[in-house]
């Protein structure tokens, strides 16, 4: 990613005291991206001893991982805990299959545990694909699964969790 004039404007407006929320809206950047730009500009100024920004390539911030490092909202945490029961079920099937020497049951337990574990991990990171898989699993496992689906779809905080990380990944991909 090349440093461009728009980034210079963002840094200048931020250092002039403009509200970060306004900058987010105007430039379609997240707070993490704005803070990264300001930090990168300050580091470059310290290293080069200049007040201007060079045109050298600046590595793109890994904003997607920054978003995913935050703790998800409470409804998502509760849903992840619900899908953890699926992982526990898979583990129980593996143990039971080994004890009674019914290997097909053990293999099925591994598959169930892997699917639910993958969904849990993706939900925690805010991945849309995991949200879709969680909805499908929730509809299939009525009634408890439907409660988990409602927790993932209805609260505004859960909607924002999945929308924000998807928007960030799309913007990061298009910048490459």
PDB file of N, CA and C in Angstrom, residues 122 126-133 159 162-166 169:
ATOM      1  N   UNK A 122     -14.773 -19.226  14.519  1.00  0.00           N
ATOM      2  CA  UNK A 122     -15.179 -18.214  13.555  1.00  0.00           C
ATOM      3  C   UNK A 122     -16.123 -17.178  14.146  1.00  0.00           C
ATOM      4  N   UNK A 126     -15.664 -13.154  14.450  1.00  0.00           N
ATOM      5  CA  UNK A 126     -16.603 -12.324  13.705  1.00  0.00           C
ATOM      6  C   UNK A 126     -16.700 -12.691  12.239  1.00  0.00           C
ATOM      7  N   UNK A 127     -16.455 -13.915  11.900  1.00  0.00           N
ATOM      8  CA  UNK A 127     -16.486 -14.372  10.506  1.00  0.00           C
ATOM      9  C   UNK A 127     -17.916 -14.621  10.052  1.00  0.00           C
ATOM     10  N   UNK A 128     -18.256 -14.071   8.884  1.00  0.00           N
ATOM     11  CA  UNK A 128     -19.602 -14.234   8.342  1.00  0.00           C
ATOM     12  C   UNK A 128     -19.906 -15.674   7.962  1.00  0.00           C
ATOM     13  N   UNK A 129     -18.934 -16.393   7.427  1.00  0.00           N
ATOM     14  CA  UNK A 129     -19.152 -17.788   7.047  1.00  0.00           C
ATOM     15  C   UNK A 129     -19.529 -18.640   8.248  1.00  0.00           C
ATOM     16  N   UNK A 130     -18.897 -18.375   9.367  1.00  0.00           N
ATOM     17  CA  UNK A 130     -19.238 -19.106  10.587  1.00  0.00           C
ATOM     18  C   UNK A 130     -20.626 -18.721  11.080  1.00  0.00           C
ATOM     19  N   UNK A 131     -21.011 -17.480  10.871  1.00  0.00           N
ATOM     20  CA  UNK A 131     -22.362 -17.057  11.238  1.00  0.00           C
ATOM     21  C   UNK A 131     -23.390 -17.841  10.431  1.00  0.00           C
ATOM     22  N   UNK A 132     -23.147 -17.985   9.148  1.00  0.00           N
ATOM     23  CA  UNK A 132     -24.079 -18.737   8.290  1.00  0.00           C
ATOM     24  C   UNK A 132     -24.130 -20.201   8.714  1.00  0.00           C
ATOM     25  N   UNK A 133     -22.968 -20.793   8.972  1.00  0.00           N
ATOM     26  CA  UNK A 133     -22.927 -22.188   9.425  1.00  0.00           C
ATOM     27  C   UNK A 133     -23.626 -22.336  10.771  1.00  0.00           C
ATOM     28  N   UNK A 159     -24.915  -7.930  15.556  1.00  0.00           N
ATOM     29  CA  UNK A 159     -24.927  -7.543  14.135  1.00  0.00           C
ATOM     30  C   UNK A 159     -23.704  -6.700  13.801  1.00  0.00           C
ATOM     31  N   UNK A 162     -20.357  -8.789  13.443  1.00  0.00           N
ATOM     32  CA  UNK A 162     -20.129  -9.484  12.179  1.00  0.00           C
ATOM     33  C   UNK A 162     -19.999  -8.501  11.015  1.00  0.00           C
ATOM     34  N   UNK A 163     -20.735  -7.413  11.046  1.00  0.00           N
ATOM     35  CA  UNK A 163     -20.667  -6.437   9.953  1.00  0.00           C
ATOM     36  C   UNK A 163     -19.331  -5.718   9.942  1.00  0.00           C
ATOM     37  N   UNK A 164     -18.816  -5.355  11.102  1.00  0.00           N
ATOM     38  CA  UNK A 164     -17.576  -4.595  11.176  1.00  0.00           C
ATOM     39  C   UNK A 164     -16.396  -5.398  10.656  1.00  0.00           C
ATOM     40  N   UNK A 165     -16.267  -6.641  11.072  1.00  0.00           N
ATOM     41  CA  UNK A 165     -15.100  -7.400  10.627  1.00  0.00           C
ATOM     42  C   UNK A 165     -15.199  -7.747   9.151  1.00  0.00           C
ATOM     43  N   UNK A 166     -16.397  -7.952   8.631  1.00  0.00           N
ATOM     44  CA  UNK A 166     -16.546  -8.249   7.202  1.00  0.00           C
ATOM     45  C   UNK A 166     -16.196  -7.015   6.378  1.00  0.00           C
ATOM     46  N   UNK A 169     -12.362  -6.606   6.367  1.00  0.00           N
ATOM     47  CA  UNK A 169     -11.663  -7.564   5.509  1.00  0.00           C
ATOM     48  C   UNK A 169     -11.848  -7.204   4.041  1.00  0.00           C
TER      49      UNK A 169
END
